[in-house]
JSON list of C-alpha atoms in Angstrom, two decimals:
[
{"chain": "A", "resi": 158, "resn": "UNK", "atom": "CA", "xyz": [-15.75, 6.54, -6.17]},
{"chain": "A", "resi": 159, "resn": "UNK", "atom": "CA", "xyz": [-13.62, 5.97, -3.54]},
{"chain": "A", "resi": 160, "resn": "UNK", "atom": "CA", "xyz": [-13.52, 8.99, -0.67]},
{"chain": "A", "resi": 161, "resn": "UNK", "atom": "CA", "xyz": [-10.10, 9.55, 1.03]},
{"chain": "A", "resi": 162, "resn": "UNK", "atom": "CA", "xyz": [-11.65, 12.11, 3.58]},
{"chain": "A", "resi": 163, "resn": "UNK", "atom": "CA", "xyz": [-11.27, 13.13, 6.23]},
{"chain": "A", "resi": 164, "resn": "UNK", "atom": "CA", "xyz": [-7.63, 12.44, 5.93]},
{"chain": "A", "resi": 165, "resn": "UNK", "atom": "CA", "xyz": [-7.34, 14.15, 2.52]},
{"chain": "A", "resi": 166, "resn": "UNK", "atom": "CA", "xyz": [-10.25, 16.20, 0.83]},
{"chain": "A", "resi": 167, "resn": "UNK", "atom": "CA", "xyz": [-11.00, 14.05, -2.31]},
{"chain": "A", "resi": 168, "resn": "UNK", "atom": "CA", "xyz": [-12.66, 11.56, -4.08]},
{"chain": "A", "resi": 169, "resn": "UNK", "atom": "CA", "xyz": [-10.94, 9.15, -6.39]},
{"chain": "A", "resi": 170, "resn": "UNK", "atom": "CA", "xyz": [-12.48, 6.79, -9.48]},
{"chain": "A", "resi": 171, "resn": "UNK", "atom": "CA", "xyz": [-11.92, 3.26, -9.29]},
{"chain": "A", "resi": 172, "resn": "UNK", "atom": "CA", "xyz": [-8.83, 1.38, -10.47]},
{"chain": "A", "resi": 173, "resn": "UNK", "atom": "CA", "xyz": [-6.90, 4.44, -9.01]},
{"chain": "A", "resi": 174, "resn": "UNK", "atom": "CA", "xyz": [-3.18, 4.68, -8.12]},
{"chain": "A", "resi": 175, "resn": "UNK", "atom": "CA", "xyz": [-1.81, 7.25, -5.67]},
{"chain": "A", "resi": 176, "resn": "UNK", "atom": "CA", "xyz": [1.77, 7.99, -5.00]},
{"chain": "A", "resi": 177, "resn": "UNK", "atom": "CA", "xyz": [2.48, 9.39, -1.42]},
{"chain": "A", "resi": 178, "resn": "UNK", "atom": "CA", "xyz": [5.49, 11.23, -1.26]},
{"chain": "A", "resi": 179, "resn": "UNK", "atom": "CA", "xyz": [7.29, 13.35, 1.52]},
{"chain": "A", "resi": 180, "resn": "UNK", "atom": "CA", "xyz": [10.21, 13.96, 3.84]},
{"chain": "A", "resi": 181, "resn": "UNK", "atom": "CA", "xyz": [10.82, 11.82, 6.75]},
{"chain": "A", "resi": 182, "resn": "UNK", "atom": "CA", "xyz": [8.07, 11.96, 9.58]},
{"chain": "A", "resi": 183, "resn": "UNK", "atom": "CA", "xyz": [5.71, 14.21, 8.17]},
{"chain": "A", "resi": 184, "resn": "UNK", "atom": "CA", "xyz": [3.14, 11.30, 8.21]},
{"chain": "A", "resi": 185, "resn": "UNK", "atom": "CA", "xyz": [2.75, 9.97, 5.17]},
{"chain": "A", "resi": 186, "resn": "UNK", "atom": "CA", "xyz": [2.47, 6.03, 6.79]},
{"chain": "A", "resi": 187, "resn": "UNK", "atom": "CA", "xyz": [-0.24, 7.49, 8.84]},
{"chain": "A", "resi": 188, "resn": "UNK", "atom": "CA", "xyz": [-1.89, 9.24, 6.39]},
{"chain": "A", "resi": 189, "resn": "UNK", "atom": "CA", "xyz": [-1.82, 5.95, 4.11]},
{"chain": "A", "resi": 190, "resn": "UNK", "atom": "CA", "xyz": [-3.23, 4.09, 6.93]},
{"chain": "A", "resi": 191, "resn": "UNK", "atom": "CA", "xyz": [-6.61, 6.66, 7.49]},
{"chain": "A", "resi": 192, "resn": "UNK", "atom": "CA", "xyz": [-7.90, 6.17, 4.25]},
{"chain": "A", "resi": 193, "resn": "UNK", "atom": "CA", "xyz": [-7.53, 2.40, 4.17]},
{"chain": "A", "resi": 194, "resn": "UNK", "atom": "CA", "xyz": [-9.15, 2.81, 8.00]},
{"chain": "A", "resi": 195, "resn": "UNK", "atom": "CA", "xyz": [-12.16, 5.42, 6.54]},
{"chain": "A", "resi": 196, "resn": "UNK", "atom": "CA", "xyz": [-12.54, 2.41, 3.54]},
{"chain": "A", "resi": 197, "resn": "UNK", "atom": "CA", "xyz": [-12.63, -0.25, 6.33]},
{"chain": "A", "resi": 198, "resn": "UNK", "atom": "CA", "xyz": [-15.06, 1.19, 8.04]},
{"chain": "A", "resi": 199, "resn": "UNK", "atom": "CA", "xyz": [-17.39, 1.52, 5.28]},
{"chain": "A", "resi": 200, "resn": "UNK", "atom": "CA", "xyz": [-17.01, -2.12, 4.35]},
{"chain": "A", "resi": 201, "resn": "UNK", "atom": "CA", "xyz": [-13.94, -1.89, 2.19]},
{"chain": "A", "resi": 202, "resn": "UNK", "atom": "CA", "xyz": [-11.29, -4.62, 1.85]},
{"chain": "A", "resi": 203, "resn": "UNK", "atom": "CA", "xyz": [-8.19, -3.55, 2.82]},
{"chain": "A", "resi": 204, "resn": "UNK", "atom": "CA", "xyz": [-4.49, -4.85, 2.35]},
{"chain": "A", "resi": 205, "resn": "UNK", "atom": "CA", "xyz": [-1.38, -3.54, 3.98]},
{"chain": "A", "resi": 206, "resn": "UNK", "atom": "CA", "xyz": [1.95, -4.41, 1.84]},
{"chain": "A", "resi": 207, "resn": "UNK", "atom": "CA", "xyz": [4.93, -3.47, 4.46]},
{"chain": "A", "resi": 208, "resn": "UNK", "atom": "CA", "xyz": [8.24, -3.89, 3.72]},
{"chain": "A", "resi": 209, "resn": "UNK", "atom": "CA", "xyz": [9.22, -1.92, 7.16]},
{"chain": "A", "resi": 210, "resn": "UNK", "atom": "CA", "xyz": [7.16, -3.00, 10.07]},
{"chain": "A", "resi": 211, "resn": "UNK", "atom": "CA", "xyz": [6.00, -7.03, 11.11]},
{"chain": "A", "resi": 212, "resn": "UNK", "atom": "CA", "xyz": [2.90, -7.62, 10.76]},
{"chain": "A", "resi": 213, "resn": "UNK", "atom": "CA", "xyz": [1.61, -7.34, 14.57]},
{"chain": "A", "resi": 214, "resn": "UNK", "atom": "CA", "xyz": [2.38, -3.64, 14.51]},
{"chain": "A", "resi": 215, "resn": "UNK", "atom": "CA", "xyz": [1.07, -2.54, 11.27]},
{"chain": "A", "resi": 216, "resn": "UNK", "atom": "CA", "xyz": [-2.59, -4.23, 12.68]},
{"chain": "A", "resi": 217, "resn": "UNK", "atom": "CA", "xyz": [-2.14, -2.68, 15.93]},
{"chain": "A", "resi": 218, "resn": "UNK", "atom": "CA", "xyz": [-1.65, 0.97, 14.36]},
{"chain": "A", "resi": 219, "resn": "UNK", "atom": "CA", "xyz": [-5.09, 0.22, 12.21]},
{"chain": "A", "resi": 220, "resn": "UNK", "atom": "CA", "xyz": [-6.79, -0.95, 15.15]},
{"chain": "A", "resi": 221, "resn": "UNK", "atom": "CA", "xyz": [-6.40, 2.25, 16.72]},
{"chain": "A", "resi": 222, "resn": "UNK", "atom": "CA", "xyz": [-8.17, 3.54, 13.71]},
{"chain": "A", "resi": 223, "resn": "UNK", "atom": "CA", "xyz": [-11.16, 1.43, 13.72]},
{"chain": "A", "resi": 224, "resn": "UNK", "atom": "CA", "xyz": [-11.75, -2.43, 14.61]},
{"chain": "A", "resi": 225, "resn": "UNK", "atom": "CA", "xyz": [-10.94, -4.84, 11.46]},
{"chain": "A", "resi": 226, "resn": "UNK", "atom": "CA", "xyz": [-12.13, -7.57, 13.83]},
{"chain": "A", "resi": 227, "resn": "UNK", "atom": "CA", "xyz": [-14.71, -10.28, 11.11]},
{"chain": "A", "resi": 228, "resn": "UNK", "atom": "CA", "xyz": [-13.48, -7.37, 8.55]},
{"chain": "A", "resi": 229, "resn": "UNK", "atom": "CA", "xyz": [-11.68, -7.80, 5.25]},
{"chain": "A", "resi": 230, "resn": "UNK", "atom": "CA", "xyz": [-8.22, -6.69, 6.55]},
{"chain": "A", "resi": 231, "resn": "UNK", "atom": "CA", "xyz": [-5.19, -8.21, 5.59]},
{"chain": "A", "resi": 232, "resn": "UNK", "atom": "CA", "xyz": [-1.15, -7.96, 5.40]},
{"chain": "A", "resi": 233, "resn": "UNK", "atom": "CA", "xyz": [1.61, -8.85, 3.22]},
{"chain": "A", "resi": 234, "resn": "UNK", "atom": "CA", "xyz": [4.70, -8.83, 5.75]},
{"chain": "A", "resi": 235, "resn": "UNK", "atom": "CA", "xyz": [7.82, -8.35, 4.14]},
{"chain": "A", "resi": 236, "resn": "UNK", "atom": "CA", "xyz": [9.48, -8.31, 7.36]},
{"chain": "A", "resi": 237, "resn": "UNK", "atom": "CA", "xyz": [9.40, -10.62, 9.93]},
{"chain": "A", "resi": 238, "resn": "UNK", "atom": "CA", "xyz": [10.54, -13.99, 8.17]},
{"chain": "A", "resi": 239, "resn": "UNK", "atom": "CA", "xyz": [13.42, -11.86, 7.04]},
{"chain": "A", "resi": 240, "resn": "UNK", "atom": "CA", "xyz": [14.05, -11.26, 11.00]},
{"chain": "A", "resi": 241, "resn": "UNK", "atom": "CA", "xyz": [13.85, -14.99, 11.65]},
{"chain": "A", "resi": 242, "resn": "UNK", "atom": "CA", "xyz": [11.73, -14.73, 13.83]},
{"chain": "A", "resi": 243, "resn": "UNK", "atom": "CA", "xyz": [10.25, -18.58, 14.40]},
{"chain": "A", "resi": 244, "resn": "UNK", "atom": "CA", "xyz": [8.57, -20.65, 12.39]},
{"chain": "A", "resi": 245, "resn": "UNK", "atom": "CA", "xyz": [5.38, -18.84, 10.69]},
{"chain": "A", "resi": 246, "resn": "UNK", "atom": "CA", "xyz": [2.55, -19.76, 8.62]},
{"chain": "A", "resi": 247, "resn": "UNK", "atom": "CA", "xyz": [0.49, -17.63, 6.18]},
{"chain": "A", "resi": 248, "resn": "UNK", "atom": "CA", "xyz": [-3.54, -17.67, 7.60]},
{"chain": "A", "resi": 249, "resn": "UNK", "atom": "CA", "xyz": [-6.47, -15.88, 6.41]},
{"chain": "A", "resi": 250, "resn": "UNK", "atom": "CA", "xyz": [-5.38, -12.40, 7.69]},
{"chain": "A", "resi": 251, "resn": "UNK", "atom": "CA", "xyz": [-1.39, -12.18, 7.28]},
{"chain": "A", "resi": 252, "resn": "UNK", "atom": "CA", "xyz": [0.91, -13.59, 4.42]},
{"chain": "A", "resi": 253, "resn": "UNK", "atom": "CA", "xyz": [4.24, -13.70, 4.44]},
{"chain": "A", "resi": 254, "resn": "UNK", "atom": "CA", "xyz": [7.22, -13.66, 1.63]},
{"chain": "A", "resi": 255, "resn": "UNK", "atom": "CA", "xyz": [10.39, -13.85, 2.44]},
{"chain": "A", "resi": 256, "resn": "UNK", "atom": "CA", "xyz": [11.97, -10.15, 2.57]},
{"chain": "A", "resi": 257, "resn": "UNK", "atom": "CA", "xyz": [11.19, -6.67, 0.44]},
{"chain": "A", "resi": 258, "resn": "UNK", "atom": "CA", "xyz": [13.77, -8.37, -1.90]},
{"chain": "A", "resi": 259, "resn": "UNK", "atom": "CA", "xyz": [11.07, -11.01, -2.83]},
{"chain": "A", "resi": 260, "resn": "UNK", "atom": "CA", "xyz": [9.29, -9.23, -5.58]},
{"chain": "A", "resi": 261, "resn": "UNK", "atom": "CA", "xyz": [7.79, -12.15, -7.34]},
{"chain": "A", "resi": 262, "resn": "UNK", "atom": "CA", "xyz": [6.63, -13.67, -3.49]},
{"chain": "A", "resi": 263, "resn": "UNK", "atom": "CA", "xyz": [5.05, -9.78, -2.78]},
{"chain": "A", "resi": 264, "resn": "UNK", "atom": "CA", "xyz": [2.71, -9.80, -6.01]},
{"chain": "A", "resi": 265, "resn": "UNK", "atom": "CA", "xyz": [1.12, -13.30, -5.70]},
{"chain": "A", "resi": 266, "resn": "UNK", "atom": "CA", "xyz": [0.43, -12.78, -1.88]},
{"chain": "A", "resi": 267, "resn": "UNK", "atom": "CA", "xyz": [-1.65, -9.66, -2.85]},
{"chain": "A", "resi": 268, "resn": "UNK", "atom": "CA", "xyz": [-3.51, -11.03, -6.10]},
{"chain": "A", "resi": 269, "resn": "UNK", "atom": "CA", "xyz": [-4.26, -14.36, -3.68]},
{"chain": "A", "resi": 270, "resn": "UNK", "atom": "CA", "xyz": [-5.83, -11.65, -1.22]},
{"chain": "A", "resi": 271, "resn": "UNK", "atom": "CA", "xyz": [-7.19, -9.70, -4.12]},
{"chain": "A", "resi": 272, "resn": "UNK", "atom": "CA", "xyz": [-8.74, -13.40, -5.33]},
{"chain": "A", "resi": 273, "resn": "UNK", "atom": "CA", "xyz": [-10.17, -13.86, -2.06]},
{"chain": "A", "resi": 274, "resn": "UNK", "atom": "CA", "xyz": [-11.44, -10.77, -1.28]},
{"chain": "A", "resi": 275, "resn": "UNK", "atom": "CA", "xyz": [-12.82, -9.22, -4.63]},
{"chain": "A", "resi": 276, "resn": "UNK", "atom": "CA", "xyz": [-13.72, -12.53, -6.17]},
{"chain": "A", "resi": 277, "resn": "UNK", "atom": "CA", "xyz": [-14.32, -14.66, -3.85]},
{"chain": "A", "resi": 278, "resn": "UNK", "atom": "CA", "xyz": [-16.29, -12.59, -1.02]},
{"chain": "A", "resi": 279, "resn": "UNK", "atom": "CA", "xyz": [-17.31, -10.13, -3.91]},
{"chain": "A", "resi": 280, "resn": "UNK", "atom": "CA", "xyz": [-16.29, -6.69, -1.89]},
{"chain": "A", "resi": 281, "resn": "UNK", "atom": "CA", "xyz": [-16.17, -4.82, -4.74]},
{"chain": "A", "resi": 282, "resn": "UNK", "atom": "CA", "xyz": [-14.12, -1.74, -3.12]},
{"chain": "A", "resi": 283, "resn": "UNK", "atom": "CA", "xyz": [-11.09, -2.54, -2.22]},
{"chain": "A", "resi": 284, "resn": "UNK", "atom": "CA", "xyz": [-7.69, -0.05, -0.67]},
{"chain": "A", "resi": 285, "resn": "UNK", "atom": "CA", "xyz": [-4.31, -1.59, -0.67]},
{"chain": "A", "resi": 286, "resn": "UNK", "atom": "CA", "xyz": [-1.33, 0.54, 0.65]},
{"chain": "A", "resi": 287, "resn": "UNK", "atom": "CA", "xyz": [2.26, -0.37, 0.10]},
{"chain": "A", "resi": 288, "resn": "UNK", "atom": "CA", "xyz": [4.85, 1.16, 2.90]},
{"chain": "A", "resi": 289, "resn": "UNK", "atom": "CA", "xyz": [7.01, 1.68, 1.60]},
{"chain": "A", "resi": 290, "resn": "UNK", "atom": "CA", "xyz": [8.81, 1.94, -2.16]},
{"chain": "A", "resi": 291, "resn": "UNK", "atom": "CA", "xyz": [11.78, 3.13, -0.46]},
{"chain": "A", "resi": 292, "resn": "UNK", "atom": "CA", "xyz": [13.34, -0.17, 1.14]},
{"chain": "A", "resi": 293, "resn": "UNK", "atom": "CA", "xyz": [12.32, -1.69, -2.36]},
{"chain": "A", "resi": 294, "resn": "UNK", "atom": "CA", "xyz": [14.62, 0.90, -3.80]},
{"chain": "A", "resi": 295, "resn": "UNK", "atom": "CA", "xyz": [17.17, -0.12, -1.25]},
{"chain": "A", "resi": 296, "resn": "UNK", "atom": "CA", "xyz": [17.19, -3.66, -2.15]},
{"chain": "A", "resi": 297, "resn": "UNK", "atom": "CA", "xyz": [16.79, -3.64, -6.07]},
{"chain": "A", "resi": 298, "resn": "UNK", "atom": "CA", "xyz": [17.49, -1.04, -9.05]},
{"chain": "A", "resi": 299, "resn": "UNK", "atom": "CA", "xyz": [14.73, 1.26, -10.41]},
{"chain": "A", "resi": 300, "resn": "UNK", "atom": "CA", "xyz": [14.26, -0.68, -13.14]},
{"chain": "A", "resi": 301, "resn": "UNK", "atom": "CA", "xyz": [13.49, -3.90, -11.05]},
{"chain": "A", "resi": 302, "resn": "UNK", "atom": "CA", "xyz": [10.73, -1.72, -8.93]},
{"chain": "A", "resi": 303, "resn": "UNK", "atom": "CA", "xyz": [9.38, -0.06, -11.53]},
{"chain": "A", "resi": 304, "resn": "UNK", "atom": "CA", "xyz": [8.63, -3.18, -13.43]},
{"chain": "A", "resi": 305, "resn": "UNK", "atom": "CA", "xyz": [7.23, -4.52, -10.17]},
{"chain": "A", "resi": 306, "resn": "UNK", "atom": "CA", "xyz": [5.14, -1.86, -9.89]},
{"chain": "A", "resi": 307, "resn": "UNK", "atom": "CA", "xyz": [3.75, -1.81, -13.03]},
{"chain": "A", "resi": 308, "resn": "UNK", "atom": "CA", "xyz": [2.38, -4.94, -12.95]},
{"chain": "A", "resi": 309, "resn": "UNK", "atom": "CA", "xyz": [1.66, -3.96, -8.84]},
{"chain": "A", "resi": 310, "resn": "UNK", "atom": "CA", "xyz": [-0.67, -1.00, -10.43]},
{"chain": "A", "resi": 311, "resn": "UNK", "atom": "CA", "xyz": [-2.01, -2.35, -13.31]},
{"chain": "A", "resi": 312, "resn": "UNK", "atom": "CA", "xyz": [-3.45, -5.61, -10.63]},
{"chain": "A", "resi": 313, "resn": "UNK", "atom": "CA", "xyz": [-5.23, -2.98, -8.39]},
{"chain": "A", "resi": 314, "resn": "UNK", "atom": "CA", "xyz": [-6.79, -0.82, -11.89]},
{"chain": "A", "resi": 315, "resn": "UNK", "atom": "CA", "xyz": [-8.01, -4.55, -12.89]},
{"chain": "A", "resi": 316, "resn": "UNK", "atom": "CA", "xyz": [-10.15, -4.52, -9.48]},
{"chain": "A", "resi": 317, "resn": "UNK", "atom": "CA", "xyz": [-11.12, -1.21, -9.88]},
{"chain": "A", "resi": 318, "resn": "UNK", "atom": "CA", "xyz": [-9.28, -0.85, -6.34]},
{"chain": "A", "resi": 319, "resn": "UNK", "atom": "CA", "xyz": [-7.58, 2.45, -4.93]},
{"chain": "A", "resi": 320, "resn": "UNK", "atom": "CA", "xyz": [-3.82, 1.83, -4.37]},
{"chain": "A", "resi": 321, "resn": "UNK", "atom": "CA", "xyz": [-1.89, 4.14, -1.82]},
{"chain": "A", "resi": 322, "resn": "UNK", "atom": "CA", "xyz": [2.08, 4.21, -2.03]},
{"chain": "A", "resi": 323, "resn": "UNK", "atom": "CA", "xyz": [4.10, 5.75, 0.30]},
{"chain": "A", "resi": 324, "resn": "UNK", "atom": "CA", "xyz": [7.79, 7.22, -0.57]},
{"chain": "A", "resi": 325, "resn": "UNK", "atom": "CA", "xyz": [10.18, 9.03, 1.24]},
{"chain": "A", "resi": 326, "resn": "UNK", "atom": "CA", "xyz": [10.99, 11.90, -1.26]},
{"chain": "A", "resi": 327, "resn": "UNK", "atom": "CA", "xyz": [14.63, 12.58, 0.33]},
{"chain": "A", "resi": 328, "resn": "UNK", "atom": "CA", "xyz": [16.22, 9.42, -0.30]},
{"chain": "A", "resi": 329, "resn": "UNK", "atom": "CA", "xyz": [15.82, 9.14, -3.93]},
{"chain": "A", "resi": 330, "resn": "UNK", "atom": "CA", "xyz": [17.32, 11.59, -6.70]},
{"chain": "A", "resi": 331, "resn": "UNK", "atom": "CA", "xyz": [14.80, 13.83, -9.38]},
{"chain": "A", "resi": 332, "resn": "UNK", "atom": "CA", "xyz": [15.26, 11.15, -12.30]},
{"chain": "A", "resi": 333, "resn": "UNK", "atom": "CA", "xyz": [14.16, 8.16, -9.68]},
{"chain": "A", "resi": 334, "resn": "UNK", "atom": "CA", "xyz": [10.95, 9.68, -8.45]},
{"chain": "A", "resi": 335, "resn": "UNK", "atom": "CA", "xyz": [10.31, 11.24, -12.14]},
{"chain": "A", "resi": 336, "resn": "UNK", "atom": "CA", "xyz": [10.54, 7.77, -13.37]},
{"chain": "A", "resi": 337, "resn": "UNK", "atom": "CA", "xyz": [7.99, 6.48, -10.81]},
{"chain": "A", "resi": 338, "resn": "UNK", "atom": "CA", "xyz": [5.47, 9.13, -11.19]},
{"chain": "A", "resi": 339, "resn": "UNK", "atom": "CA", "xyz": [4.30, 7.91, -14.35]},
{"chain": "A", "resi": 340, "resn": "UNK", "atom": "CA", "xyz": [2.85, 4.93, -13.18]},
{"chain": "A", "resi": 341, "resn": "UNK", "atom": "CA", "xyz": [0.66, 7.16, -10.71]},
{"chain": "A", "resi": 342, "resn": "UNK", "atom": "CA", "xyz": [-3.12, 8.49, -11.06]},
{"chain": "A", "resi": 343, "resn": "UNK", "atom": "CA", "xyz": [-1.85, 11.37, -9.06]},
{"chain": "A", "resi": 344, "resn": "UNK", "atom": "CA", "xyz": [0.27, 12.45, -5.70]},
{"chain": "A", "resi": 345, "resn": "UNK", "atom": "CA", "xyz": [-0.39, 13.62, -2.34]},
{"chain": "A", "resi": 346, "resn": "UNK", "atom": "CA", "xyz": [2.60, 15.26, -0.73]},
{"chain": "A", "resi": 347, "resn": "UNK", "atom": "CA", "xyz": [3.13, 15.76, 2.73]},
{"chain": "A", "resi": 348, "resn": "UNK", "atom": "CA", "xyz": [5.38, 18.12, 4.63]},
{"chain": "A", "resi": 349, "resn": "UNK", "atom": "CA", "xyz": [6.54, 19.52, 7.66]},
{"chain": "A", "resi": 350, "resn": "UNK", "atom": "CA", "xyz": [4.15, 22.51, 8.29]},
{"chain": "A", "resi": 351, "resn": "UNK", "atom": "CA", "xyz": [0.87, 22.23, 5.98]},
{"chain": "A", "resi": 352, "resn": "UNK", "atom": "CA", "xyz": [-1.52, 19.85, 4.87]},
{"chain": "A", "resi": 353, "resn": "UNK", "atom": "CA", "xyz": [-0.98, 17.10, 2.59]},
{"chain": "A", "resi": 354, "resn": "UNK", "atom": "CA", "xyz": [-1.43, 18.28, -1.11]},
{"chain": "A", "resi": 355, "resn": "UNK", "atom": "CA", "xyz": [-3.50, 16.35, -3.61]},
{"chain": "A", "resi": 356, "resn": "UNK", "atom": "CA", "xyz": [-2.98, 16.40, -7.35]},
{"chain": "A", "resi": 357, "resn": "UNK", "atom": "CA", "xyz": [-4.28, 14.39, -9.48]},
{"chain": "A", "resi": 358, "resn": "UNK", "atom": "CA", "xyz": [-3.64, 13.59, -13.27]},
{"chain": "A", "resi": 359, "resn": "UNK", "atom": "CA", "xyz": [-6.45, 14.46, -14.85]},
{"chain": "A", "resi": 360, "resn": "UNK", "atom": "CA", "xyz": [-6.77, 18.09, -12.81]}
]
């Protein structure tokens, strides 16, 4: 089972998808970024996917979490070759594709750190959080993203891992988030004034 405590009261089976949905700045990054933190320090791989921030920050944010130094931590960055920003090279901790646009480039960076992780070094719990579906939904249609994240899903239930994905609930109409929920295990909402909601499918 994997335990998203203290963040959020629950435990989750493996090969377990989790939609996180909410307003603007009610924490739902943060919140994302705990549990993979509370799985990282129990020896839990952990992959950030971030179509919003470079690479450098999202580490930076975990670190204040808990140290991923010799740990399996790793990015997909979305971002910064999109920023032209130098010349960069993929390494063992941070992959690159070429912007959120790059669909294709976004699921074989995470099944190579999926490979390397779960086969390879044999961690057999594994969190990867993608932050966030909302600047794929700027870039493609819902159709686009959904298949993406169908196949996105049905890689992390293969691993028996715990995928986190973080929306921002305002930008996208009823039928758009209706249409994503069904490829979701369950939903933790945040908002302005109370504590982030879990439901899950099977409750």
């Amino acid at each position: 089972m994997y335990d998203l405590s203290p963040a959020v009261d629950a435990e989750v089976p493996p090969g377990t998808n989790l939609l996180i949905s909410g307003p603007p700045l009610t924490g739902k990054r943060s919140l994302a970024l705990d549990i993979l933190a509370e799985g990282a320090t129990n020896g839990d791989g952990a992959i950030i996917v971030t179509t919003k921030d470079g690479a450098k920050r999202v580490l930076s944010d975990f670190e204040k979490r808990t140290t991923y130094d010799g740990k399996p931590v790793a990015v997909v960055d979305c971002v910064t070759r999109q920023q032209g920003v130098g010349e960069i090279r993929d390494d063992d901790r941070i992959k690159y594709t070429s912007s959120p646009v790059d669909m294709t480039g976004i699921g074989i960076k995470l099944s190579e750190f999926l490979q390397a992780f779960y086969q390879d070094r044999n961690i057999e719990q594994n969190r990867i959080m993608l932050h966030s579906l909302s600047t794929l939904l700027m870039y493609a249609d819902l159709q686009t993203v959904f298949r993406f994240l169908h196949v996105f899903t049905g890689r992390i239930q293969s691993v028996e891992g715990l995928g986190l994905f973080v929306i921002d609930s305002s930008a996208h109409d009823d039928k758009t988030m209706n249409t994503l929920k069904q490829l979701f295990d369950g939903i933790i909402t945040t908002s302005e004034d109370g504590e982030p909601e879990v439901r899950l499918a099977s409750n």
